[in-house]
Short mmCIF file of C-alpha atoms in Angstrom, two decimals:
data_model
loop_
_atom_site.label_atom_id
_atom_site.label_comp_id
_atom_site.label_asym_id
_atom_site.label_seq_id
_atom_site.Cartn_x
_atom_site.Cartn_y
_atom_site.Cartn_z
CA MET A 1 -38.87 45.91 -4.54
CA SER A 2 -39.95 45.69 -8.14
CA ILE A 3 -38.89 42.95 -10.50
CA TYR A 4 -39.03 43.40 -14.24
CA SER A 5 -38.52 40.62 -16.72
CA PHE A 6 -36.82 41.19 -20.06
CA PHE A 7 -37.51 38.87 -22.97
CA PRO A 8 -40.53 37.33 -21.21
CA SER A 9 -41.43 33.77 -22.09
CA GLY A 10 -44.89 34.99 -23.15
CA GLY A 11 -45.94 31.43 -23.72
CA GLU A 12 -49.30 30.44 -25.09
CA MET A 13 -51.48 28.07 -23.19
CA TYR A 14 -51.58 24.61 -24.71
CA TRP A 15 -54.74 23.17 -23.19
CA GLY A 16 -57.87 25.22 -23.80
CA LEU A 17 -61.61 25.07 -24.38
CA LEU A 18 -61.69 21.64 -26.04
CA VAL A 19 -59.91 19.94 -23.13
CA ALA A 20 -62.24 21.68 -20.66
CA LEU A 21 -65.26 20.50 -22.66
CA TYR A 22 -63.88 16.96 -22.74
CA PHE A 23 -63.83 16.96 -18.94
CA PHE A 24 -67.31 18.51 -18.90
CA TYR A 25 -68.90 15.91 -21.19
CA THR A 26 -67.18 12.89 -19.64
CA GLY A 27 -68.22 14.14 -16.19
CA LEU A 28 -71.83 14.52 -17.34
CA SER A 29 -71.93 11.12 -19.02
CA ALA A 30 -70.43 9.28 -16.05
CA GLY A 31 -72.57 11.27 -13.59
CA ILE A 32 -75.78 10.40 -15.44
CA MET A 33 -74.76 6.74 -15.70
CA LEU A 34 -73.99 6.54 -11.98
CA ILE A 35 -77.34 8.02 -10.98
CA THR A 36 -79.71 6.50 -13.48
CA SER A 37 -78.38 2.97 -13.17
CA LEU A 38 -79.25 2.87 -9.48
CA GLY A 39 -82.84 1.81 -10.17
CA GLY A 40 -82.43 -0.79 -12.90
CA VAL A 41 -79.09 -2.18 -11.79
CA PHE A 42 -79.16 -1.80 -8.04
CA HIS A 43 -82.96 -1.99 -7.62
CA LEU A 44 -83.32 1.32 -5.85
CA ASN A 45 -87.01 2.09 -5.44
CA GLY A 46 -88.43 4.95 -7.45
CA LEU A 47 -85.70 5.02 -10.08
CA GLU A 48 -86.59 2.01 -12.24
CA ARG A 49 -88.32 4.16 -14.87
CA ILE A 50 -85.39 6.41 -15.58
CA GLY A 51 -82.79 3.85 -16.69
CA LYS A 52 -83.43 4.01 -20.43
CA VAL A 53 -83.47 7.79 -20.72
CA GLY A 54 -80.34 7.92 -18.56
CA ALA A 55 -78.50 5.37 -20.69
CA ALA A 56 -79.43 7.20 -23.90
CA MET A 57 -78.24 10.53 -22.47
CA ALA A 58 -75.00 9.09 -21.06
CA LEU A 59 -74.22 7.40 -24.37
CA SER A 60 -74.90 10.53 -26.45
CA LEU A 61 -72.64 12.64 -24.26
CA LEU A 62 -69.93 10.01 -24.28
CA ALA A 63 -70.06 9.80 -28.06
CA VAL A 64 -68.95 13.43 -28.44
CA ALA A 65 -66.67 13.75 -25.38
CA PRO A 66 -63.49 12.11 -26.75
CA VAL A 67 -63.92 13.83 -30.11
CA HIS A 68 -62.98 17.09 -28.35
CA LEU A 69 -59.76 15.56 -27.14
CA ILE A 70 -58.94 13.89 -30.44
CA LEU A 71 -59.44 17.14 -32.34
CA ASP A 72 -57.23 18.91 -29.82
CA LEU A 73 -54.32 16.59 -30.65
CA GLU A 74 -51.60 17.87 -32.93
CA LYS A 75 -51.97 14.61 -34.85
CA PRO A 76 -55.64 13.66 -34.47
CA TRP A 77 -55.24 10.82 -36.96
CA LYS A 78 -52.76 9.11 -34.63
CA PHE A 79 -55.05 8.90 -31.59
CA ILE A 80 -55.23 5.12 -32.06
CA THR A 81 -51.57 5.02 -30.91
CA LEU A 82 -52.97 5.50 -27.40
CA PHE A 83 -53.96 1.85 -27.43
CA GLY A 84 -50.63 0.46 -28.48
CA HIS A 85 -48.27 1.71 -25.80
CA PHE A 86 -49.70 1.48 -22.31
CA GLN A 87 -47.83 3.73 -19.89
CA PHE A 88 -48.57 2.58 -16.35
CA LEU A 89 -47.75 5.92 -14.72
CA SER A 90 -49.77 8.06 -17.12
CA ALA A 91 -53.33 8.94 -16.12
CA MET A 92 -54.02 9.71 -19.78
CA SER A 93 -52.92 6.24 -20.80
CA TRP A 94 -55.21 4.70 -18.18
CA GLY A 95 -57.94 7.05 -19.32
CA ALA A 96 -57.84 5.82 -22.91
CA TYR A 97 -58.52 2.26 -21.78
CA ILE A 98 -61.03 3.23 -19.09
CA LEU A 99 -62.96 5.33 -21.59
CA ILE A 100 -63.11 2.64 -24.27
CA LEU A 101 -64.19 0.01 -21.73
CA TYR A 102 -66.77 2.40 -20.30
CA ALA A 103 -68.09 3.07 -23.80
CA LEU A 104 -68.37 -0.66 -24.55
CA ALA A 105 -70.10 -1.40 -21.23
CA LEU A 106 -72.48 1.52 -21.78
CA VAL A 107 -73.35 0.42 -25.32
CA PHE A 108 -74.16 -3.12 -24.16
CA TYR A 109 -76.02 -1.84 -21.10
CA THR A 110 -78.15 0.41 -23.31
CA TYR A 111 -78.71 -2.39 -25.83
CA TYR A 112 -79.91 -4.87 -23.21
CA LEU A 113 -82.07 -2.24 -21.53
CA PHE A 114 -83.74 -1.66 -24.88
CA LYS A 115 -84.17 -5.40 -25.36
CA ASP A 116 -85.63 -5.64 -21.85
CA ASN A 117 -83.03 -8.28 -21.02
CA LYS A 118 -82.74 -7.43 -17.36
CA VAL A 119 -80.09 -10.01 -16.51
CA ASN A 120 -77.59 -8.82 -19.11
CA ALA A 121 -78.54 -5.18 -18.60
CA ARG A 122 -77.65 -5.60 -14.94
CA LYS A 123 -74.31 -7.26 -15.71
CA PHE A 124 -73.24 -4.55 -18.10
CA GLY A 125 -74.84 -1.91 -15.90
CA ILE A 126 -72.62 -2.92 -12.99
CA ALA A 127 -69.55 -2.81 -15.27
CA ALA A 128 -70.57 0.60 -16.65
CA PHE A 129 -71.21 1.87 -13.11
CA ILE A 130 -67.73 0.89 -11.92
CA LEU A 131 -66.14 2.25 -15.08
CA ALA A 132 -68.11 5.51 -14.72
CA LEU A 133 -66.54 5.90 -11.28
CA ALA A 134 -63.15 5.26 -12.88
CA VAL A 135 -63.86 7.88 -15.57
CA GLU A 136 -64.63 10.52 -12.93
CA GLY A 137 -61.58 9.47 -10.94
CA TYR A 138 -59.07 9.32 -13.76
CA THR A 139 -59.95 12.78 -15.07
CA GLY A 140 -59.25 14.08 -11.58
CA PHE A 141 -55.92 12.25 -11.40
CA LEU A 142 -55.00 13.49 -14.85
CA MET A 143 -54.90 17.02 -13.48
CA GLY A 144 -54.22 16.35 -9.82
CA ASN A 145 -50.93 14.59 -10.64
CA ILE A 146 -49.45 17.64 -12.30
CA GLN A 147 -47.06 19.36 -9.90
CA ALA A 148 -46.27 22.14 -12.33
CA HIS A 149 -49.63 23.84 -11.80
CA ALA A 150 -50.58 24.62 -8.21
CA LEU A 151 -54.27 24.93 -9.02
CA TRP A 152 -54.41 21.33 -10.21
CA ASN A 153 -51.96 19.64 -7.90
CA THR A 154 -54.24 18.52 -5.07
CA PRO A 155 -55.30 15.04 -3.94
CA LEU A 156 -58.84 16.43 -3.79
CA MET A 157 -59.05 16.62 -7.56
CA PRO A 158 -60.49 13.11 -8.22
CA VAL A 159 -63.11 13.64 -5.50
CA ILE A 160 -63.95 17.10 -6.85
CA PHE A 161 -64.40 15.62 -10.32
CA LEU A 162 -66.55 12.79 -8.95
CA PHE A 163 -68.95 15.06 -7.08
CA SER A 164 -69.14 17.76 -9.71
CA GLY A 165 -69.83 14.99 -12.23
CA LEU A 166 -72.56 13.56 -10.01
CA ALA A 167 -74.13 16.98 -9.41
CA SER A 168 -74.01 18.15 -13.02
CA GLY A 169 -75.00 14.73 -14.37
CA THR A 170 -78.02 14.60 -12.09
CA ALA A 171 -78.92 18.18 -13.00
CA LEU A 172 -78.70 17.55 -16.74
CA PHE A 173 -80.67 14.36 -16.35
CA ILE A 174 -83.45 16.22 -14.51
CA LEU A 175 -83.60 18.67 -17.42
CA GLY A 176 -83.66 15.95 -20.06
CA TYR A 177 -85.99 13.64 -18.20
CA SER A 178 -88.58 16.30 -17.40
CA LEU A 179 -88.66 17.18 -21.09
CA VAL A 180 -89.01 13.55 -22.15
CA GLU A 181 -91.80 12.92 -19.65
CA LYS A 182 -93.63 15.97 -20.87
CA LEU A 183 -93.28 14.87 -24.49
CA ARG A 184 -94.59 11.42 -23.79
CA ASN A 185 -97.45 12.83 -21.73
CA ALA A 186 -96.65 10.77 -18.70
CA PRO A 187 -99.09 11.14 -15.81
CA GLN A 188 -98.06 13.95 -13.50
CA ALA A 189 -97.46 11.58 -10.57
CA ASP A 190 -95.17 9.30 -12.62
CA ARG A 191 -93.39 12.20 -14.17
CA TYR A 192 -92.64 13.74 -10.86
CA ALA A 193 -91.67 10.68 -8.84
CA GLY A 194 -88.16 10.17 -10.23
CA ILE A 195 -87.37 13.86 -10.47
CA ALA A 196 -88.43 14.55 -6.88
CA LEU A 197 -86.10 11.87 -5.62
CA LEU A 198 -83.23 13.02 -7.81
CA SER A 199 -83.61 16.67 -6.89
CA ASN A 200 -83.58 15.63 -3.26
CA TRP A 201 -80.25 13.91 -3.85
CA LEU A 202 -79.05 16.77 -5.97
CA LYS A 203 -78.97 19.16 -3.01
CA TRP A 204 -76.66 16.75 -1.16
CA PHE A 205 -74.36 16.44 -4.16
CA VAL A 206 -74.28 20.23 -4.39
CA LEU A 207 -73.57 20.48 -0.69
CA VAL A 208 -70.62 18.06 -0.94
CA ASP A 209 -69.45 19.78 -4.12
CA GLY A 210 -69.57 23.17 -2.39
CA ALA A 211 -67.84 21.82 0.72
CA LEU A 212 -65.08 20.38 -1.47
CA MET A 213 -64.61 23.74 -3.17
CA VAL A 214 -64.28 25.43 0.23
CA ILE A 215 -61.75 22.82 1.41
CA TYR A 216 -59.89 23.09 -1.88
CA PHE A 217 -59.68 26.86 -1.49
CA ILE A 218 -58.56 26.67 2.15
CA ILE A 219 -55.79 24.23 1.19
CA LEU A 220 -54.65 26.63 -1.54
CA TRP A 221 -54.74 29.61 0.80
CA TYR A 222 -52.65 27.92 3.48
CA GLY A 223 -50.41 26.08 1.03
CA HIS A 224 -46.94 26.90 -0.27
CA ALA A 225 -46.19 30.10 -2.17
CA ASP A 226 -47.48 28.90 -5.54
CA GLN A 227 -50.65 27.51 -4.02
CA TYR A 228 -51.31 30.74 -2.16
CA ALA A 229 -50.75 32.67 -5.39
CA ALA A 230 -53.18 30.34 -7.17
CA GLY A 231 -55.80 30.99 -4.48
CA TYR A 232 -55.12 34.72 -4.70
CA TYR A 233 -55.52 34.53 -8.46
CA LEU A 234 -58.92 32.85 -8.12
CA LEU A 235 -60.11 35.40 -5.61
CA HIS A 236 -58.81 38.56 -7.25
CA GLN A 237 -58.01 38.11 -10.94
CA ASP A 238 -60.58 35.45 -11.72
CA SER A 239 -63.24 36.41 -9.18
CA LEU A 240 -66.04 37.02 -11.70
CA SER A 241 -65.66 33.56 -13.12
CA PHE A 242 -64.57 31.61 -10.02
CA VAL A 243 -66.47 33.29 -7.20
CA TRP A 244 -69.58 34.57 -8.93
CA LEU A 245 -70.28 32.36 -11.94
CA GLU A 246 -68.87 29.07 -10.72
CA ASN A 247 -69.66 29.14 -7.03
CA VAL A 248 -72.45 31.66 -6.43
CA VAL A 249 -74.52 31.21 -9.60
CA GLY A 250 -73.44 27.63 -10.22
CA LEU A 251 -73.53 26.20 -6.69
CA LEU A 252 -74.90 28.49 -3.98
CA ILE A 253 -78.08 29.66 -5.72
CA PRO A 254 -79.06 26.15 -6.88
CA PHE A 255 -78.42 24.90 -3.35
CA LEU A 256 -80.61 27.61 -1.84
CA ILE A 257 -83.37 26.81 -4.33
CA LEU A 258 -83.15 23.12 -3.53
CA ILE A 259 -83.28 23.54 0.26
CA TYR A 260 -85.97 26.23 0.38
CA ARG A 261 -89.05 24.06 0.84
CA PRO A 262 -91.68 26.26 -0.91
CA LEU A 263 -89.44 26.29 -4.00
CA ALA A 264 -87.81 22.87 -3.75
CA SER A 265 -91.03 21.00 -4.48
CA ARG A 266 -91.76 22.93 -7.69
CA LEU A 267 -90.62 21.42 -10.95
CA SER A 268 -89.86 24.84 -12.44
CA ALA A 269 -87.54 25.64 -9.52
CA GLN A 270 -85.82 22.28 -9.83
CA ILE A 271 -85.30 22.92 -13.54
CA LEU A 272 -83.86 26.36 -12.83
CA ALA A 273 -81.51 24.94 -10.19
CA SER A 274 -80.45 22.21 -12.60
CA LEU A 275 -79.78 24.70 -15.40
CA LEU A 276 -77.62 26.82 -13.11
CA LEU A 277 -75.73 23.76 -11.89
CA VAL A 278 -74.88 22.55 -15.39
CA PHE A 279 -73.77 26.06 -16.30
CA GLY A 280 -71.69 26.32 -13.11
CA THR A 281 -69.97 22.99 -13.82
CA LEU A 282 -69.08 24.11 -17.33
CA VAL A 283 -67.57 27.28 -15.90
CA MET A 284 -65.74 25.20 -13.28
CA ARG A 285 -64.13 23.00 -15.92
CA ILE A 286 -63.04 26.05 -17.92
CA ASN A 287 -61.71 27.79 -14.79
CA LEU A 288 -59.78 24.72 -13.83
CA VAL A 289 -58.23 23.91 -17.19
CA ILE A 290 -57.52 27.43 -18.43
CA GLY A 291 -57.18 29.18 -15.06
CA GLY A 292 -54.84 26.43 -13.90
CA GLN A 293 -52.33 27.30 -16.58
CA LYS A 294 -52.58 31.08 -16.18
CA LEU A 295 -49.78 31.46 -13.66
CA PRO A 296 -46.37 31.38 -15.35
CA LEU A 297 -43.62 28.98 -14.33
CA PHE A 298 -41.00 31.64 -15.12
CA GLY A 299 -41.06 35.33 -15.96
CA ASP A 300 -43.52 38.02 -15.01
CA ARG A 301 -46.42 37.70 -17.45
CA LEU A 302 -49.61 35.69 -17.10
CA VAL A 303 -49.81 32.95 -19.71
CA ASN A 304 -52.02 33.89 -22.65
CA TYR A 305 -54.98 31.93 -23.83
CA THR A 306 -56.33 32.66 -27.28
CA LEU A 307 -59.74 31.26 -28.03
CA THR A 308 -59.72 30.35 -31.70
CA SER A 309 -62.79 30.39 -33.92
CA GLY A 310 -61.91 26.84 -34.91
CA ASP A 311 -62.23 25.63 -31.31
CA VAL A 312 -65.52 27.51 -30.86
CA GLY A 313 -66.82 25.99 -34.09
CA ILE A 314 -65.86 22.47 -33.00
CA ALA A 315 -67.46 23.04 -29.58
CA VAL A 316 -70.74 24.28 -31.11
CA VAL A 317 -70.94 21.51 -33.72
CA LEU A 318 -70.22 18.79 -31.15
CA ALA A 319 -72.78 20.26 -28.73
CA LEU A 320 -75.38 20.11 -31.52
CA VAL A 321 -74.34 16.56 -32.39
CA ALA A 322 -74.76 15.58 -28.73
CA VAL A 323 -78.27 17.07 -28.63
CA VAL A 324 -79.31 15.39 -31.91
CA LEU A 325 -77.88 12.06 -30.76
CA MET A 326 -79.70 12.41 -27.47
CA VAL A 327 -83.02 13.11 -29.20
CA VAL A 328 -82.56 10.20 -31.64
CA LEU A 329 -81.46 7.73 -28.98
CA ILE A 330 -84.13 8.71 -26.48
CA LYS A 331 -86.79 8.52 -29.18
CA ALA A 332 -85.54 5.15 -30.37
CA LEU A 333 -84.78 3.58 -27.04
CA ALA A 334 -86.69 5.25 -24.29
CA PHE A 335 -90.17 5.78 -25.70
CA GLU A 336 -92.43 2.83 -25.09
CA PRO A 337 -94.13 1.74 -28.32
CA LYS A 338 -97.85 2.50 -28.30
CA LYS A 339 -100.01 -0.58 -27.98
CA ILE A 340 -103.10 -0.61 -30.15
CA ILE A 341 -105.81 -3.21 -30.13
CA SER A 342 -106.67 -4.19 -33.69
CA SER A 343 -110.18 -4.88 -34.94
CA GLN A 344 -109.45 -8.63 -34.58
CA GLY A 345 -108.73 -8.10 -30.92
CA LYS A 346 -104.96 -8.67 -31.39
CA GLU A 347 -102.42 -6.37 -29.84
CA VAL A 348 -100.22 -4.64 -32.38
CA VAL A 349 -97.48 -2.12 -31.96
CA SER A 350 -97.55 1.18 -33.81
CA MET B 1 -20.85 2.81 -14.17
CA GLY B 2 -22.21 4.30 -17.38
CA LYS B 3 -22.24 7.92 -18.35
CA ARG B 4 -24.66 10.42 -16.80
CA TYR B 5 -24.75 13.63 -18.74
CA ALA B 6 -25.33 16.88 -16.91
CA MET B 7 -24.83 20.57 -17.49
CA VAL B 8 -23.47 23.17 -15.11
CA ILE B 9 -24.19 26.83 -15.78
CA ASP B 10 -22.06 29.32 -13.89
CA LEU B 11 -24.25 32.41 -13.76
CA ARG B 12 -21.35 34.53 -12.52
CA LYS B 13 -19.92 34.18 -16.01
CA CYS B 14 -23.15 34.61 -18.00
CA VAL B 15 -23.18 38.01 -19.69
CA GLY B 16 -26.68 37.65 -21.13
CA CYS B 17 -25.60 37.81 -24.76
CA HIS B 18 -28.20 35.21 -25.82
CA ALA B 19 -25.70 33.60 -28.18
CA CYS B 20 -26.76 30.21 -26.75
CA THR B 21 -30.38 30.91 -27.71
CA VAL B 22 -29.41 31.80 -31.27
CA ALA B 23 -26.96 28.90 -31.62
CA CYS B 24 -29.57 26.44 -30.40
CA LYS B 25 -32.20 27.70 -32.82
CA SER B 26 -29.77 27.57 -35.68
CA GLU B 27 -28.30 24.16 -34.84
CA ASN B 28 -31.66 22.49 -34.25
CA ASN B 29 -33.83 24.35 -36.76
CA VAL B 30 -36.18 25.50 -34.02
CA PRO B 31 -39.20 27.31 -35.51
CA LEU B 32 -39.92 30.99 -34.87
CA GLY B 33 -41.51 31.96 -31.57
CA VAL B 34 -40.42 28.87 -29.62
CA TYR B 35 -37.13 27.95 -27.97
CA ARG B 36 -35.29 24.85 -26.85
CA SER B 37 -32.92 27.03 -24.88
CA ARG B 38 -33.48 30.62 -23.82
CA VAL B 39 -32.24 33.13 -21.26
CA GLU B 40 -34.58 34.62 -18.68
CA GLU B 41 -33.42 38.02 -17.58
CA VAL B 42 -34.86 40.11 -14.76
CA GLU B 43 -34.04 43.46 -13.27
CA SER B 44 -34.91 43.82 -9.62
CA GLY B 45 -34.94 46.61 -7.08
CA ASP B 46 -35.63 50.33 -7.34
CA TYR B 47 -33.21 52.95 -8.53
CA PRO B 48 -30.42 53.31 -7.50
CA HIS B 49 -30.40 49.87 -5.86
CA VAL B 50 -30.97 47.69 -8.87
CA SER B 51 -29.50 44.43 -9.99
CA ARG B 52 -29.85 42.24 -13.01
CA HIS B 53 -30.06 38.44 -12.98
CA ARG B 54 -30.00 35.90 -15.73
CA LEU B 55 -31.11 32.32 -16.04
CA PRO B 56 -30.41 30.26 -19.14
CA ARG B 57 -33.23 27.74 -19.33
CA LEU B 58 -33.44 24.42 -21.15
CA CYS B 59 -34.73 20.92 -20.59
CA ASN B 60 -33.27 19.69 -17.30
CA HIS B 61 -32.96 16.08 -18.50
CA CYS B 62 -34.26 15.04 -15.11
CA GLU B 63 -33.39 11.77 -13.48
CA LYS B 64 -37.11 11.24 -12.76
CA PRO B 65 -38.76 13.20 -15.55
CA THR B 66 -42.49 13.83 -15.14
CA CYS B 67 -42.79 14.39 -18.88
CA LEU B 68 -41.72 10.78 -19.43
CA SER B 69 -44.10 9.25 -16.93
CA VAL B 70 -47.17 11.17 -18.16
CA CYS B 71 -46.66 10.50 -21.88
CA PRO B 72 -49.54 8.18 -22.82
CA VAL B 73 -47.79 6.70 -25.87
CA LYS B 74 -44.22 6.40 -24.52
CA ALA B 75 -43.01 8.93 -27.09
CA THR B 76 -40.75 10.46 -24.45
CA TYR B 77 -37.92 8.18 -23.45
CA GLN B 78 -34.64 8.32 -21.59
CA LEU B 79 -31.27 7.05 -22.74
CA GLU B 80 -28.87 5.29 -20.37
CA ASP B 81 -26.79 8.46 -20.25
CA GLY B 82 -29.83 10.28 -18.83
CA THR B 83 -30.70 12.26 -21.93
CA VAL B 84 -34.48 12.65 -22.30
CA LEU B 85 -35.63 12.53 -25.90
CA VAL B 86 -38.90 12.65 -27.84
CA ASP B 87 -39.84 10.24 -30.60
CA TYR B 88 -41.39 12.85 -32.89
CA GLU B 89 -43.08 10.23 -35.05
CA ARG B 90 -44.76 8.48 -32.17
CA CYS B 91 -45.81 11.68 -30.36
CA ILE B 92 -49.51 12.37 -30.95
CA GLY B 93 -49.33 15.94 -29.67
CA CYS B 94 -51.61 15.60 -26.64
CA LYS B 95 -49.52 18.25 -24.83
CA TYR B 96 -49.74 16.45 -21.50
CA CYS B 97 -45.93 16.55 -21.19
CA ILE B 98 -45.96 20.30 -21.80
CA ALA B 99 -48.52 20.78 -19.04
CA ALA B 100 -46.58 18.47 -16.71
CA CYS B 101 -43.07 19.89 -17.14
CA PRO B 102 -42.35 22.16 -14.15
CA TYR B 103 -39.56 23.85 -16.13
CA ASP B 104 -41.67 25.08 -19.04
CA ALA B 105 -39.07 23.44 -21.25
CA ARG B 106 -41.37 21.92 -23.84
CA PHE B 107 -43.37 23.33 -26.69
CA ILE B 108 -45.23 22.23 -29.79
CA ASN B 109 -43.14 22.24 -32.93
CA GLU B 110 -45.74 23.33 -35.49
CA GLU B 111 -43.66 21.93 -38.33
CA ARG B 112 -43.46 18.45 -36.85
CA HIS B 113 -46.82 18.58 -35.06
CA SER B 114 -45.20 17.08 -31.99
CA ALA B 115 -43.77 18.03 -28.63
CA ASP B 116 -40.22 19.31 -28.82
CA LYS B 117 -37.46 20.33 -26.42
CA CYS B 118 -33.72 20.44 -25.87
CA THR B 119 -31.92 17.15 -26.59
CA PHE B 120 -28.53 18.21 -25.18
CA CYS B 121 -27.74 18.31 -28.94
CA HIS B 122 -27.82 14.53 -29.02
CA HIS B 123 -26.69 14.45 -32.66
CA ARG B 124 -23.58 16.43 -31.71
CA LEU B 125 -22.84 14.21 -28.71
CA GLU B 126 -22.94 11.18 -30.99
CA ALA B 127 -20.35 12.89 -33.16
CA GLY B 128 -18.14 13.54 -30.13
CA LEU B 129 -19.04 17.23 -29.93
CA GLN B 130 -20.43 19.37 -27.13
CA PRO B 131 -23.97 20.80 -27.19
CA ASP B 132 -23.98 23.92 -29.33
CA CYS B 133 -25.02 26.23 -26.48
CA VAL B 134 -21.90 25.10 -24.57
CA ASN B 135 -19.77 25.47 -27.64
CA THR B 136 -21.05 29.00 -28.32
CA CYS B 137 -21.03 30.49 -24.82
CA VAL B 138 -18.69 33.50 -24.96
CA GLY B 139 -18.29 33.68 -21.19
CA ASN B 140 -17.56 29.96 -20.89
CA ALA B 141 -20.45 29.84 -18.45
CA ARG B 142 -21.70 26.43 -19.54
CA ALA B 143 -19.99 23.13 -18.89
CA PHE B 144 -21.26 19.79 -20.09
CA GLY B 145 -20.09 16.27 -19.41
CA ASP B 146 -20.32 13.02 -17.55
CA LEU B 147 -21.34 13.44 -13.95
CA ASN B 148 -20.15 9.93 -13.13
CA ASP B 149 -16.59 10.80 -14.13
CA PRO B 150 -15.04 12.59 -11.13
CA GLN B 151 -12.45 14.16 -13.43
CA SER B 152 -15.04 15.74 -15.75
CA GLU B 153 -15.49 19.49 -15.62
CA VAL B 154 -19.11 19.20 -14.51
CA ALA B 155 -18.22 16.87 -11.63
CA ARG B 156 -15.42 19.14 -10.49
CA LEU B 157 -17.59 22.28 -10.70
CA ILE B 158 -20.35 20.62 -8.69
CA ALA B 159 -17.86 19.42 -6.08
CA ALA B 160 -16.15 22.80 -5.73
CA ASN B 161 -19.14 25.17 -5.77
CA GLN B 162 -22.43 25.78 -4.08
CA ILE B 163 -24.90 24.68 -6.69
CA THR B 164 -28.66 24.87 -7.02
CA VAL B 165 -31.19 23.20 -9.24
CA LEU B 166 -34.57 24.56 -10.28
CA LYS B 167 -37.64 23.55 -8.27
CA PRO B 168 -36.06 20.66 -6.34
CA GLU B 169 -39.33 20.13 -4.48
CA THR B 170 -40.89 18.53 -7.56
CA ASN B 171 -38.58 15.54 -7.12
CA ASN B 172 -37.80 15.43 -10.84
CA ARG B 173 -34.09 15.50 -9.92
CA PRO B 174 -33.00 17.90 -12.64
CA GLN B 175 -29.54 17.49 -14.15
CA VAL B 176 -28.91 21.11 -15.06
CA TYR B 177 -27.01 22.71 -12.17
CA TYR B 178 -26.55 26.39 -11.55
CA ILE B 179 -23.78 28.27 -9.77
CA GLY B 180 -24.76 31.67 -8.44
CA ALA B 181 -28.46 31.48 -9.28
CA ASP B 182 -30.62 34.18 -7.73
CA GLU B 183 -34.10 33.30 -6.57
CA ARG B 184 -35.47 36.44 -8.17
CA VAL B 185 -35.03 34.79 -11.55
CA THR B 186 -35.43 31.11 -10.71
CA ARG B 187 -39.03 31.60 -9.59
CA PRO B 188 -41.62 34.06 -10.81
CA ASN B 189 -42.77 36.62 -8.27
CA LEU B 190 -46.38 35.59 -8.61
CA MET B 191 -47.74 37.87 -5.91
CA GLN B 192 -46.20 40.93 -7.54
CA LEU B 193 -47.54 39.74 -10.85
CA LEU B 194 -51.04 39.42 -9.38
CA GLY B 195 -50.87 42.81 -7.75
CA GLY B 196 -50.73 41.42 -4.22
CA ALA B 197 -48.09 41.75 -1.52
CA LYS B 198 -44.60 41.75 -3.04
#
């Protein structure tokens, strides 16, 4: 029996690229913070060296993340209102406070790391670590709480966000850290020590991430009518993006690289796996935010999404700002000053 | 007990003239391309066994509105009579309420730069009038009034008829009731839309 809708709603999607990128950047920042603070803050062997680069990267990414969301508001100039009217039941309201506290903790953590004040760095590192967990969790709740969209409405969402944040954060850190170590001509053994450990963990994060995606899909498939339709949509209408780009290129291939011993020990293979993982997580965020709104609540037309040049421009500019910030912060904070012995035998710093 | 406003729409009487849509846009200065109240209309079946179904849609002024609980700045609020309203000045336009509403009842008013939706014509209620969609309906399909008053038309219609609400499973407890609603129009046929089993 065919059904035809007259006067279709034909609605436009309200959340688009900028919201997806906000989730992407916050996930990366919190993921990097969680991983790189393990050495300095929790004294995990082999990871002490990476704290400063990690803090600089997490801070740079966090600096641009909320700008996406603010510019996506209809009244960007009124974003400060978020801090005047706390709504207990709103994940977004919680998020505003969690994000500002996370930012403050991260700034102080980075500052004390730079000052080599280990006691204070640890205090703020612990706070930033807990708040990074909250950042990953709240973004998941923000979507998972929404009953209107079957693709979002799952209790798995906070866990999915946590593990995809951990995986992509670790992957981006491996990329950044290997570059930094190369630039500062660190001895090969030193350079490799942290990365080897992280890439070993990375495969487990990817495994959990992949397992969560499989569970998520099974729940959709055996769920109620809207959930089944959402699963069907992912498999049939969005298969290039969901199946191939997000899960095969973005999860399965990196996982295979990381578990295949002859490849797993090579830095170039780890970098390739990391690149694919970061790409896959970006695709995942876009699939989730935009794909999640594709199915209409009424009528018989998929909901449109129009990518505007303005949004693309903002995304590109903010990505460049993040990279520049990262370079500046890493250079300022993470490079050890060169020690030179002067002609008088005194140690000076260049 | 205070008032609890609700609307009953008797779809047996709806002729699909869309006068309610036009009246609403005119009364509330709703911008082009968006609607506070609209009529979904579907034709189902294959010739010669076809039927046509209508569903006037508007904000359901839910008893437990998700749009209210997700609003991060408390711009959405509820009056004692149950009417859900938006403080357009306070709204920052984050669109979380639009994403959260299971009834697709909200939109961005580009002129106000804020979320917008049906108010049950709150300004008319304050003046002792009925919402304009009720006032305009040529088939007298819409009734509006106080659900807590057993003598009101809405209370009597709900007591005397088999009524349905949209998406009861969301637990929003919508306060727009339908008589004679057909599932072919109250829910999208997503599988047909996606090209799967119908």
